[in-house]
Each structure stands twice: as C-alpha cells, then as structure tokens.
C-alpha cells in the first residue's frame, strides 16, 4: 500500500505513529510533552537581514524526515497520475539551481520575482487545511492536525525542518500550475526555486498579462499578482528584476545569457583564496566590510559548487573531450591534493580498492577500545579511531584518481613530491599511508621507491617511509603465507559464509555460478554482520598504522 493510501485510511494518532514507524506513546510525547523541540540560531542574508533557522531535536527530526520521505512519494504518485511535470526545482530529486536556470538559458528577457516571507507565510492553518481540502489527500481533520503539528513550529513552517521543503512544494503546487499555464499561453517559460519565481521569453517584451514597463519601472500585472495572492503568497516588490539580453542575466545566482555558468566574480575570488592557501595556508574574504577567515571546508564547498555547475553545463552542451582537465579543473585538482594530503586534519589511509575501506571501517569500530592513543573523543561524537579512509568519489576519480590498483598508486607516488612542491610551506601535520596487498602486484611500487626515492626512503619493519609525509604499508604476512591480501585477516567463519549456494572468492576472476566476489562480501557479509565478526587479526594492520604515526611525529619534532 502506498504512503498516500495509508494516510487516507488513517484516523488516529496510533495510525499515524504506525505509518511513521514509532509507538503512539513516543509520538504523543514528542508532539505534546517535549518542551525543547527546537534550537534556534540566526544566519545573515545577502541583503543584510537575518534568517532564523529552527533545528528540531533528534526524535522530532527523525519523525519529520520520515514524513518528508512519505510526502515526496505522494507527490511522485500524484504527478505520475496527472502526467504533470512540476515547475518547482527546489528540494526536488533530480532538480537543482542548475536545472532551474537552464530553462531560461539564452532568452531575450528574464524576469525574477521574489515571494515575501515564503516559509513564514505557510502557517499551521494552511498546512492543516491543505491536507483536509486538497482532493488528492482529503485526510481526516484529526490526521491533518497531527501532520501539521509535526511540521509546524511557532505557527509556521520552520526553516531547518526536513519536511518544510516538501510541504511548501505541495502547498505551492497550485501556484506552479496556474503560472505555468499563464506562461504557456503567452509563449513564455516559468520555473520556481523555493521563493524565487522566474519567467523568460524570446519576444522583445513580456505580454501585459505578466508585466509592463512604466517609466522604466517594472509593474507586475494585476492578473499575475492576483494568481500569486490567491495561492496565499505575496510579492516582495523590492526584488522584482527585468534583465535584458545585452546585459548579464542571472537566475538563482547562475548566469544564463549564452550558457549556464557561475558568475565570473565567484571564480575569481575562489582562485585568489585557493592561491592564498597554497602560499600561506590560510585565506580571507571581505563580507559586509568585515574580514573573515575562510576554512578549507568552506573553500572546498565553493570550488565543489563551481565544479558541479561546470560539469552540468558540459553535460548539457555535449562538450567534447570531457575527460581532459582545463585550467579550473587543474586548480581544483591541486586544491584537493593540498586539502587531502598536505593539510589533512588526521592520518589518511589510501586503500587499493573500495571494499578495503569497508573492511577497515568496521575493524576500526570493533577495535576502537584497543587503541586509546588513536581515539578521537569529542562531545556528542561517538568514540572512534582518528584515521581518515580516503574514498574515491566520481569527482576525485576525475581530478585525482589515486586509487583502483597498483597503476594509480604508482602514479600517486611518482608525482607526490612534485605536487607537494607546488605549495610554499604545506602543513603536513599528519602522515599519508598507502596500504597495499603483500603480493607480486607490489613489486612495481617497491622498484619505483628504490629507484626514484633512494635519497629519502627509509625501510622499516612493516612499513616504508617514501618522502614528505608519505608512507607505504604492506599487509603483514599471516599464518605462514608467502603473500597476503586484506581479506586474509578475516577469520575462517566469516570467509566461509555462503550467499545461497555460493561461497566467497577474493580473486578478481572467478566463476560467478559458484562464487560471489568482494563487493557482495563487503556489503552482504561484513556490513550486515560486523557486530558478530572477529576482527582481531586486523590489529596487525592497525599496529602498523600506529607505528607510522609515531615515526612521523618523531620526524616533525
């Protein structure tokens, strides 16, 4: 039964509790007895004002998250039945500020309209009334009240709640339908991103049913204003903008004149801050006549945003040579190397394969009590081993590509010293450890280290110092084996577990009719049974990590 069908059948608090996967008592306590439901803080707006963020407490937030997921399923079901493509691009899966801006690319005129106090205008009564009166929901008064109580705080949709975005999209959908029809009638384009409404056209002027120009002032038509107010919203007249083709046009912060792109100023500032980190290990930015220090994570967020938009632009423009790195990509690649390996905030371990990360992740969890010297202890954070396991993402694969076997590991070692030389005084407060299987595949790397790093490399029992803050660790020999790989450190009971009639094979080439491979072993055996697995043999590997950390601390001192 669908989430929508379950809501339609619900009549009581216990029914809603069951739908949301909790007890009736827990739901009642969270909604009616808990007095500290939210924590509030303020963030500054671009225009100088302040926005209040209300963050729900843990149990309420989980209820809201489940409700949000269910209501999104309702939206998908309703839209599929109507064969309706939503014009909302905010908080919608598969849509973003890029898809919102892309609809208005290369248009003669672009009109931006802002809805005033968007979330605050959606109060308890509107939420409750929507679920009662909307024909797709038509829920009981009792159920509608409970949903509104879960969603609302201080008689409005709080910014900070997981279900505010999806409920705002439900309530604003009638507005989207009306304004989409208005735009279509006059050969215009319409989208909405939360409270940002955009119309565009290739005509030399907008039809009078949308806007008119009176003494160079943009005047919203009575019809458009009426549709917005009938849907329960108001226009923030101070933010209405008409943009012409011969000037820069932007939609939700992205330039849309010829192609969708980030603003030049943002790229310029990002490049300057990146170069500052390379030279000084710090960067600053001027905001509202105040100088603020920029963290590495914040700068990474800016660069990641630019990279994401440029990637989307290239995908939509079907750009050739997508695999090559242009000047921005090279700068971002250098920054990622700096952040991950030069300014790393803890020891970094690079494994040969993605499944190795899963093994070590659960070994760390299981053995954390055995390594008090490696523990990261923070208030509100579960005690864990303070070692970062490098994970290859799609972006990192394109820009760094340092995992996936010996070939990329050789490339990483070869270029490591050269890459570090691009920074004036890299912090290098923690080591970077390359973990490798102890087999014939490591011979090439050993040869490379002996040949190209003879002046810096130091061979120790179980690990090798290469250069800068880089070390290589090979899986130790175990049970009189002449070669080892990381799977050898699981106990026989775990390795012999079956999936159906199939047994595990650690080989890269195996008969799939008889065996299952590393991916299924990691996901279906290790991940699902990690609490019962004996990880004690992994101490041999973690001990080597600890020896490397101690050796590097001596070098620093």
Coordinates of C-alpha atoms in Angstrom, one line a residue:
X1 CA 0.0 0.0 0.0
X2 CA 1.3 3.4 -0.9
X3 CA 2.1 6.1 1.7
X4 CA -0.8 8.2 0.3
X5 CA -3.3 5.3 0.7
X6 CA -2.1 4.7 4.3
X7 CA -2.7 8.4 5.1
X8 CA -6.2 8.3 3.6
X9 CA -7.1 5.3 5.8
X10 CA -5.6 6.8 9.0
X11 CA -8.0 8.1 11.6
X12 CA -6.0 8.4 14.8
X13 CA -2.6 9.2 16.5
X14 CA -1.8 5.5 16.7
X15 CA -2.4 5.1 12.9
X16 CA 0.0 8.0 12.1
X17 CA 2.5 6.6 14.6
X18 CA 2.4 3.2 12.8
X19 CA 2.8 4.8 9.4
X20 CA 5.9 6.8 10.7
X21 CA 7.4 3.7 12.4
X22 CA 7.1 4.7 16.0
X23 CA 4.9 4.0 19.0
X24 CA 1.8 6.0 19.8
X25 CA 3.3 7.0 23.2
X26 CA 6.6 8.2 21.5
X27 CA 4.6 10.3 19.0
X28 CA 2.4 11.8 21.7
X29 CA 5.4 12.6 23.9
X30 CA 7.4 14.2 21.1
X31 CA 4.4 16.4 20.0
X32 CA 2.7 17.3 23.2
X33 CA 5.0 16.8 26.2
X34 CA 8.5 17.6 25.0
X35 CA 9.2 21.3 25.8
X36 CA 12.5 21.6 24.0
X37 CA 11.5 20.7 20.5
X38 CA 13.7 23.2 18.6
X39 CA 17.1 25.0 18.8
X40 CA 17.2 28.4 17.1
X41 CA 20.1 30.3 15.6
X42 CA 20.4 33.2 13.1
X43 CA 22.3 33.4 9.8
X44 CA 22.9 36.6 7.8
X45 CA 21.1 37.1 4.5
X46 CA 22.9 38.6 1.5
X47 CA 20.8 41.8 1.8
X48 CA 22.0 42.3 5.3
X49 CA 19.0 40.9 7.2
X50 CA 18.8 37.8 9.3
X51 CA 17.2 34.4 8.8
X52 CA 16.1 32.4 11.8
X53 CA 16.9 28.7 11.5
X54 CA 14.9 26.4 13.8
X55 CA 16.5 22.9 14.1
X56 CA 14.2 20.2 15.6
X57 CA 15.5 17.9 18.4
X58 CA 16.6 14.4 17.3
X59 CA 13.4 12.4 17.7
X60 CA 11.2 15.1 16.2
X61 CA 13.7 15.5 13.3
X62 CA 13.5 11.8 12.6
X63 CA 9.7 11.9 12.5
X64 CA 9.9 14.9 10.1
X65 CA 12.4 13.1 8.0
X66 CA 10.1 10.0 7.6
X67 CA 7.1 12.3 6.9
X68 CA 9.1 14.2 4.3
X69 CA 10.1 11.0 2.6
X70 CA 6.5 9.7 2.6
X71 CA 5.1 13.0 1.3
X72 CA 7.6 13.1 -1.5
X73 CA 6.3 9.6 -2.5
X74 CA 2.8 11.1 -2.5
X75 CA 4.0 14.0 -4.8
X76 CA 5.5 11.5 -7.2
X77 CA 2.4 9.4 -7.2
X78 CA 0.1 12.3 -7.8
X79 CA 2.3 13.8 -10.6
X80 CA 2.6 10.4 -12.3
X81 CA -1.2 10.0 -12.3
X82 CA -1.7 13.5 -13.7
X83 CA 1.3 13.2 -16.1
X84 CA 2.3 16.6 -14.7
X85 CA 5.9 17.8 -14.7
X86 CA 6.4 20.0 -11.8
X87 CA 7.8 23.5 -12.4
X88 CA 9.5 23.6 -8.9
X89 CA 13.2 22.9 -8.9
X90 CA 13.9 23.4 -5.2
X91 CA 14.2 20.3 -3.0
X92 CA 13.1 18.0 -5.8
X93 CA 15.1 14.9 -6.6
X94 CA 17.0 15.3 -9.9
X95 CA 16.5 19.1 -10.0
X96 CA 18.7 21.9 -8.7
X97 CA 19.5 25.5 -9.2
X98 CA 21.2 24.4 -12.5
X99 CA 18.0 22.8 -13.9
X100 CA 16.1 25.9 -12.8
X101 CA 18.4 28.3 -14.5
X102 CA 18.8 26.1 -17.6
X103 CA 15.1 26.6 -18.6
X104 CA 15.9 30.3 -19.1
X105 CA 19.2 30.0 -21.0
X106 CA 19.7 32.3 -23.9
X107 CA 16.5 34.2 -23.7
X108 CA 15.8 37.8 -24.8
X109 CA 14.2 38.8 -21.5
X110 CA 14.4 37.2 -18.0
X111 CA 12.1 38.3 -15.2
X112 CA 12.8 37.5 -11.5
X113 CA 10.1 37.7 -8.8
X114 CA 10.7 37.0 -5.1
X115 CA 7.9 35.7 -2.8
X116 CA 8.0 37.5 0.5
X117 CA 8.4 35.5 3.7
X118 CA 7.8 32.2 1.9
X119 CA 8.1 29.7 4.7
X120 CA 6.6 32.0 7.4
X121 CA 3.5 32.6 5.3
X122 CA 2.7 28.8 5.3
X123 CA 1.2 28.6 8.8
X124 CA -0.4 25.8 10.8
X125 CA -3.9 26.5 9.4
X126 CA -2.7 26.4 5.8
X127 CA -0.9 23.1 6.3
X128 CA -3.9 21.5 8.1
X129 CA -6.4 22.9 5.6
X130 CA -4.3 21.7 2.7
X131 CA -4.4 18.1 3.9
X132 CA -8.2 18.3 4.6
X133 CA -9.3 20.1 1.4
X134 CA -6.9 19.0 -1.3
X135 CA -8.7 16.4 -3.3
X136 CA -5.7 14.2 -3.8
X137 CA -5.3 13.9 0.0
X138 CA -8.7 14.7 1.6
X139 CA -7.5 13.4 5.0
X140 CA -9.5 13.4 8.2
X141 CA -9.4 16.5 10.5
X142 CA -7.6 14.5 13.2
X143 CA -4.9 13.2 10.8
X144 CA -4.4 16.6 9.2
X145 CA -4.0 18.3 12.6
X146 CA -1.3 15.7 13.6
X147 CA 0.6 16.2 10.3
X148 CA 0.5 20.0 10.8
X149 CA 1.7 19.6 14.4
X150 CA 4.7 17.5 13.3
X151 CA 5.5 20.0 10.5
X152 CA 4.9 23.4 12.1
X153 CA 6.6 25.4 14.9
X154 CA 5.6 28.8 16.2
X155 CA 2.6 28.8 13.7
X156 CA 4.8 28.4 10.6
X157 CA 7.0 26.0 8.6
X158 CA 10.4 26.2 10.3
X159 CA 13.5 26.7 8.2
X160 CA 15.6 23.8 9.4
X161 CA 12.9 21.1 9.4
X162 CA 13.3 18.2 6.9
X163 CA 9.7 18.3 6.0
X164 CA 9.3 22.1 5.4
X165 CA 10.6 21.9 1.8
X166 CA 8.3 19.1 0.6
X167 CA 5.2 20.6 2.3
X168 CA 6.0 24.0 0.8
X169 CA 6.2 22.4 -2.6
X170 CA 2.8 20.7 -2.0
X171 CA 1.1 23.9 -1.0
X172 CA 2.8 26.0 -3.8
X173 CA 1.9 23.4 -6.5
X174 CA -1.4 25.1 -7.3
X175 CA 0.6 28.3 -7.9
X176 CA 3.0 26.4 -10.2
X177 CA 0.1 25.0 -12.2
X178 CA -1.5 28.5 -12.6
X179 CA 1.7 30.3 -13.5
X180 CA 2.9 27.5 -15.8
X181 CA -0.4 27.8 -17.7
X182 CA -0.1 31.6 -17.8
X183 CA 3.5 31.4 -19.2
X184 CA 2.5 28.7 -21.8
X185 CA -0.4 30.8 -23.0
X186 CA 1.9 33.6 -24.0
X187 CA 4.9 31.5 -25.2
X188 CA 7.0 32.2 -22.1
X189 CA 8.9 29.9 -19.7
X190 CA 8.2 29.6 -16.0
X191 CA 10.0 28.0 -13.1
X192 CA 10.1 28.3 -9.3
X193 CA 13.0 27.6 -6.9
X194 CA 11.6 27.8 -3.4
X195 CA 10.6 31.6 -3.2
X196 CA 12.3 32.6 -6.5
X197 CA 9.9 32.8 -9.5
X198 CA 11.4 33.2 -13.0
X199 CA 9.7 34.0 -16.3
X200 CA 11.6 34.3 -19.6
X201 CA 10.8 34.9 -23.2
X202 CA 12.3 35.3 -26.6
X203 CA 9.9 38.1 -27.5
X204 CA 11.0 41.7 -27.5
X205 CA 8.7 42.4 -24.5
X206 CA 6.7 40.4 -22.0
X207 CA 2.9 40.3 -22.5
X208 CA 0.9 42.8 -20.4
X209 CA -0.7 39.8 -18.6
X210 CA 2.7 39.3 -16.9
X211 CA 4.4 42.7 -16.6
X212 CA 4.6 46.1 -18.1
X213 CA 7.2 48.8 -18.1
X214 CA 6.0 52.2 -16.8
X215 CA 8.6 55.0 -16.7
X216 CA 11.3 52.3 -16.7
X217 CA 9.7 50.7 -13.6
X218 CA 8.7 47.0 -13.8
X219 CA 5.0 46.7 -12.9
X220 CA 3.6 43.2 -12.2
X221 CA 0.2 42.7 -13.9
X222 CA -2.9 42.6 -11.9
X223 CA -3.6 39.0 -13.2
X224 CA -0.2 37.7 -12.1
X225 CA -0.4 39.4 -8.8
X226 CA -3.9 38.0 -8.3
X227 CA -2.8 34.4 -9.0
X228 CA 0.1 34.7 -6.6
X229 CA -2.1 36.2 -3.8
X230 CA -4.9 33.7 -4.5
X231 CA -2.4 30.9 -3.8
X232 CA -1.6 32.5 -0.4
X233 CA 1.7 34.3 -1.2
X234 CA 2.8 37.9 -1.7
X235 CA 5.4 39.5 -4.0
X236 CA 8.5 41.1 -2.5
X237 CA 8.3 44.1 -4.8
X238 CA 11.8 45.3 -3.9
X239 CA 13.3 42.2 -5.6
X240 CA 11.4 42.2 -8.9
X241 CA 14.0 42.4 -11.7
X242 CA 13.8 42.5 -15.5
X243 CA 17.0 41.5 -17.3
X244 CA 17.8 42.2 -20.9
X245 CA 19.9 40.1 -23.3
X246 CA 22.5 42.8 -23.8
X247 CA 23.3 42.8 -20.0
X248 CA 24.2 39.9 -17.7
X249 CA 21.1 37.8 -16.9
X250 CA 21.2 35.5 -13.9
X251 CA 18.7 33.0 -12.4
X252 CA 19.2 31.7 -8.8
X253 CA 22.7 33.0 -8.9
X254 CA 23.8 31.5 -12.2
X255 CA 24.5 33.4 -15.4
X256 CA 22.1 32.3 -18.3
X257 CA 23.0 34.6 -21.2
X258 CA 24.6 32.0 -23.6
X259 CA 25.0 29.0 -21.4
X260 CA 24.5 28.3 -17.7
X261 CA 27.6 29.3 -15.7
X262 CA 28.8 30.6 -12.4
X263 CA 29.5 34.3 -12.1
X264 CA 33.0 35.4 -13.0
X265 CA 33.4 37.2 -9.7
X266 CA 32.9 33.9 -7.8
X267 CA 35.5 32.1 -9.9
X268 CA 38.0 35.0 -9.4
X269 CA 37.5 35.1 -5.6
X270 CA 37.8 31.3 -5.4
X271 CA 41.0 31.3 -7.4
X272 CA 42.5 34.0 -5.2
X273 CA 41.6 32.2 -2.0
X274 CA 43.0 28.9 -3.3
X275 CA 46.3 30.5 -4.2
X276 CA 46.4 32.1 -0.8
X277 CA 46.2 28.7 0.8
X278 CA 49.0 27.3 -1.4
X279 CA 51.2 30.2 -0.3
X280 CA 50.2 31.0 3.3
X281 CA 48.0 28.0 4.4
X282 CA 45.2 30.5 5.0
X283 CA 42.7 32.8 3.2
X284 CA 40.4 35.6 4.0
X285 CA 37.3 37.2 2.4
X286 CA 35.6 40.5 2.8
X287 CA 31.9 40.3 3.7
X288 CA 29.9 43.5 4.5
X289 CA 33.1 45.4 5.2
X290 CA 34.3 42.7 7.6
X291 CA 37.3 40.5 7.0
X292 CA 36.6 36.8 7.7
X293 CA 38.9 33.8 7.6
X294 CA 37.9 31.1 5.2
X295 CA 38.2 27.5 6.2
X296 CA 39.4 24.8 3.9
X297 CA 36.0 23.1 4.1
X298 CA 34.2 26.3 3.1
X299 CA 36.5 26.9 0.2
X300 CA 36.1 23.3 -0.9
X301 CA 32.3 23.9 -0.8
X302 CA 32.7 26.9 -3.2
X303 CA 35.1 25.1 -5.5
X304 CA 32.8 22.0 -5.5
X305 CA 29.8 24.1 -6.4
X306 CA 31.7 25.7 -9.3
X307 CA 32.9 22.3 -10.5
X308 CA 29.4 20.9 -10.2
X309 CA 27.8 23.7 -12.3
X310 CA 30.6 23.5 -14.9
X311 CA 30.1 19.7 -15.2
X312 CA 26.4 20.1 -15.6
X313 CA 27.0 22.7 -18.3
X314 CA 29.4 20.5 -20.2
X315 CA 26.9 17.5 -20.0
X316 CA 24.1 19.6 -21.3
X317 CA 26.2 21.2 -24.0
X318 CA 27.6 17.8 -25.0
X319 CA 31.2 19.2 -24.8
X320 CA 33.9 17.2 -26.4
X321 CA 37.0 16.0 -24.5
X322 CA 35.2 15.8 -21.2
X323 CA 38.0 13.7 -19.8
X324 CA 40.6 16.4 -20.1
X325 CA 41.3 18.9 -17.4
X326 CA 41.0 22.6 -18.2
X327 CA 42.6 25.4 -16.1
X328 CA 39.9 25.4 -13.4
X329 CA 39.9 21.6 -13.1
X330 CA 43.7 21.6 -12.7
X331 CA 43.4 24.3 -10.0
X332 CA 40.7 22.3 -8.2
X333 CA 42.7 19.1 -8.6
X334 CA 45.7 20.8 -6.9
X335 CA 43.5 22.1 -4.1
X336 CA 42.1 18.6 -3.5
X337 CA 45.6 17.3 -3.3
X338 CA 46.5 20.1 -0.8
X339 CA 43.4 19.6 1.3
X340 CA 43.6 15.8 1.4
X341 CA 47.3 15.1 1.6
X342 CA 49.1 18.3 2.7
X343 CA 46.7 20.0 5.1
X344 CA 45.0 16.7 6.2
X345 CA 43.5 17.0 9.7
X346 CA 44.2 13.4 10.6
X347 CA 46.2 10.4 9.3
X348 CA 45.0 9.4 5.8
X349 CA 44.9 5.8 4.7
X350 CA 44.6 5.1 0.9
X351 CA 43.5 1.5 0.1
X352 CA 43.8 -0.2 -3.2
X353 CA 40.0 -1.0 -3.5
X354 CA 36.7 0.4 -2.2
X355 CA 35.9 -2.8 -0.4
X356 CA 39.1 -2.4 1.7
X357 CA 37.6 0.8 3.1
X358 CA 34.5 -1.1 4.3
X359 CA 36.6 -3.8 6.0
X360 CA 38.8 -1.2 7.8
X361 CA 35.8 0.9 8.7
X362 CA 34.2 -1.9 10.7
X363 CA 37.5 -3.1 12.0
X364 CA 38.1 0.4 13.5
X365 CA 34.6 0.4 15.1
X366 CA 35.2 -3.1 16.6
X367 CA 38.7 -2.4 17.8
X368 CA 38.5 1.2 18.9
X369 CA 38.8 0.3 22.6
X370 CA 42.2 -1.3 21.9
X371 CA 43.7 1.9 20.7
X372 CA 43.3 4.7 23.2
X373 CA 46.2 6.6 21.6
X374 CA 44.3 6.7 18.3
X375 CA 40.9 7.7 19.6
X376 CA 39.1 10.8 18.6
X377 CA 37.0 11.9 21.5
X378 CA 34.6 14.8 21.0
X379 CA 31.5 15.8 22.9
X380 CA 28.4 14.4 21.1
X381 CA 30.5 12.3 18.7
X382 CA 30.8 8.6 19.1
X383 CA 34.3 7.5 20.1
X384 CA 36.3 6.4 17.0
X385 CA 39.8 5.8 15.7
X386 CA 41.1 9.1 14.3
X387 CA 42.2 7.8 10.9
X388 CA 40.6 9.0 7.6
X389 CA 39.9 6.4 5.0
X390 CA 40.3 8.0 1.6
X391 CA 37.3 7.3 -0.6
X392 CA 37.3 7.7 -4.3
X393 CA 34.3 9.7 -5.4
X394 CA 33.3 10.5 -9.0
X395 CA 34.8 13.9 -8.7
X396 CA 38.0 12.6 -7.1
X397 CA 38.3 9.9 -9.7
X398 CA 38.2 12.6 -12.4
X399 CA 40.5 15.1 -10.7
X400 CA 42.9 12.9 -8.7
X401 CA 42.3 9.2 -9.5
X402 CA 44.7 7.8 -6.9
X403 CA 43.1 4.5 -6.1
X404 CA 41.9 1.4 -8.0
X405 CA 45.0 -0.7 -8.0
X406 CA 48.8 -0.5 -8.4
X407 CA 48.7 1.6 -11.6
X408 CA 47.2 4.6 -9.9
X409 CA 49.3 4.0 -6.8
X410 CA 52.4 4.2 -8.9
X411 CA 51.1 7.5 -10.4
X412 CA 50.4 8.9 -6.9
X413 CA 53.9 8.0 -5.6
X414 CA 55.7 9.3 -8.7
X415 CA 54.1 12.7 -8.6
X416 CA 53.7 13.1 -4.8
X417 CA 56.9 15.1 -4.2
X418 CA 56.3 17.2 -7.3
X419 CA 52.7 18.0 -6.2
X420 CA 53.9 19.0 -2.7
X421 CA 56.5 21.4 -4.3
X422 CA 53.6 23.4 -5.6
X423 CA 52.9 24.7 -2.0
X424 CA 55.1 27.1 -0.3
X425 CA 55.0 25.6 3.2
X426 CA 52.4 22.8 3.4
X427 CA 51.4 21.9 6.9
X428 CA 51.9 18.2 6.7
X429 CA 50.9 17.6 10.3
X430 CA 49.8 14.0 9.7
X431 CA 51.1 11.1 7.6
X432 CA 49.5 9.7 4.4
X433 CA 49.6 5.9 4.3
X434 CA 49.3 3.8 1.1
X435 CA 48.0 0.3 2.2
X436 CA 48.9 -2.4 -0.3
X437 CA 48.4 -6.1 -0.6
X438 CA 51.6 -8.0 0.1
X439 CA 51.8 -9.8 -3.2
X440 CA 53.6 -9.7 -6.6
X441 CA 51.5 -6.6 -7.5
X442 CA 53.5 -4.5 -5.1
X443 CA 56.8 -5.3 -6.9
X444 CA 56.5 -2.4 -9.3
X445 CA 55.9 0.1 -6.4
X446 CA 58.9 -1.3 -4.5
X447 CA 61.1 -0.9 -7.5
X448 CA 59.8 2.7 -8.1
X449 CA 60.6 3.6 -4.5
X450 CA 64.1 2.1 -4.5
X451 CA 64.9 3.8 -7.9
X452 CA 63.3 7.3 -7.6
X453 CA 63.4 7.8 -3.8
X454 CA 66.7 6.3 -2.8
X455 CA 67.8 9.6 -1.2
X456 CA 64.7 9.8 1.1
X457 CA 63.2 6.4 1.5
X458 CA 63.7 4.5 4.8
X459 CA 62.7 0.8 5.1
X460 CA 61.4 -0.2 8.5
X461 CA 59.9 -3.5 9.8
X462 CA 56.4 -3.5 8.2
X463 CA 56.4 0.0 6.6
X464 CA 58.4 2.2 4.3
X465 CA 58.9 6.0 4.6
X466 CA 58.9 7.4 1.0
X467 CA 59.1 11.2 1.1
X468 CA 57.4 14.3 2.6
X469 CA 54.6 12.7 4.7
X470 CA 54.0 9.7 2.5
X471 CA 54.4 6.1 3.7
X472 CA 53.7 2.6 2.2
X473 CA 52.4 -0.2 4.4
X474 CA 52.0 -3.7 3.0
X475 CA 49.6 -6.2 4.6
X476 CA 51.8 -8.3 7.0
X477 CA 52.4 -12.0 6.5
X478 CA 50.0 -14.2 8.4
X479 CA 49.6 -18.0 9.0
X480 CA 52.9 -18.7 7.3
X481 CA 51.5 -17.3 4.0
X482 CA 54.1 -16.1 1.5
X483 CA 51.7 -13.5 0.2
X484 CA 48.7 -11.7 1.8
X485 CA 45.8 -9.6 0.9
X486 CA 43.4 -7.8 3.2
X487 CA 40.7 -10.5 3.1
X488 CA 43.2 -12.9 4.7
X489 CA 42.7 -11.1 8.0
X490 CA 39.1 -12.2 8.4
X491 CA 38.5 -15.4 10.5
X492 CA 37.6 -18.7 8.7
X493 CA 34.0 -18.5 10.0
X494 CA 33.4 -15.2 8.2
X495 CA 35.2 -16.2 5.0
X496 CA 33.2 -19.4 4.8
X497 CA 29.8 -17.7 5.0
X498 CA 27.6 -18.5 2.0
X499 CA 25.1 -16.5 -0.1
X500 CA 22.7 -19.2 -1.2
X501 CA 24.9 -22.0 -2.6
X502 CA 27.8 -19.7 -3.4
X503 CA 31.0 -19.2 -1.5
X504 CA 33.3 -16.2 -1.4
X505 CA 36.2 -15.8 -3.8
X506 CA 38.8 -13.0 -3.2
X507 CA 40.1 -13.4 -6.8
X508 CA 39.3 -10.8 -9.4
X509 CA 38.5 -13.6 -11.9
X510 CA 36.1 -16.2 -10.6
X511 CA 33.2 -18.4 -11.8
X512 CA 30.1 -16.4 -10.9
X513 CA 27.9 -19.5 -11.0
X514 CA 29.9 -20.9 -8.0
X515 CA 31.3 -17.9 -6.1
X516 CA 30.5 -14.3 -5.1
X517 CA 33.1 -11.5 -5.1
X518 CA 34.5 -8.8 -2.9
X519 CA 31.6 -6.4 -3.4
X520 CA 29.0 -8.8 -2.1
X521 CA 31.3 -10.0 0.6
X522 CA 31.7 -6.4 1.8
X523 CA 28.1 -5.3 1.5
X524 CA 26.2 -8.5 2.5
X525 CA 28.6 -10.3 4.8
X526 CA 30.8 -7.7 6.5
X527 CA 28.5 -4.8 6.7
X528 CA 25.4 -6.8 7.8
X529 CA 27.3 -9.0 10.3
X530 CA 30.0 -6.7 11.6
X531 CA 28.9 -6.9 15.2
X532 CA 29.5 -10.6 15.2
X533 CA 32.7 -10.7 13.2
X534 CA 36.1 -11.4 14.9
X535 CA 38.3 -8.5 13.7
X536 CA 41.2 -9.3 16.0
X537 CA 43.6 -10.1 13.1
X538 CA 43.2 -6.6 11.8
X539 CA 45.2 -5.4 14.8
X540 CA 48.3 -6.4 12.9
X541 CA 47.4 -3.8 10.2
X542 CA 46.3 -1.1 12.7
X543 CA 49.5 -1.7 14.7
X544 CA 51.5 -0.8 11.6
X545 CA 49.4 2.4 11.2
X546 CA 50.2 3.3 14.8
X547 CA 54.0 2.7 14.2
X548 CA 53.8 5.0 11.1
X549 CA 52.0 7.7 13.1
X550 CA 54.7 7.5 15.9
X551 CA 57.5 7.6 13.3
X552 CA 56.1 10.7 11.6
X553 CA 55.6 12.5 14.9
X554 CA 59.3 11.9 15.7
X555 CA 60.1 13.5 12.3
X556 CA 58.0 16.5 13.0
X557 CA 59.6 17.0 16.4

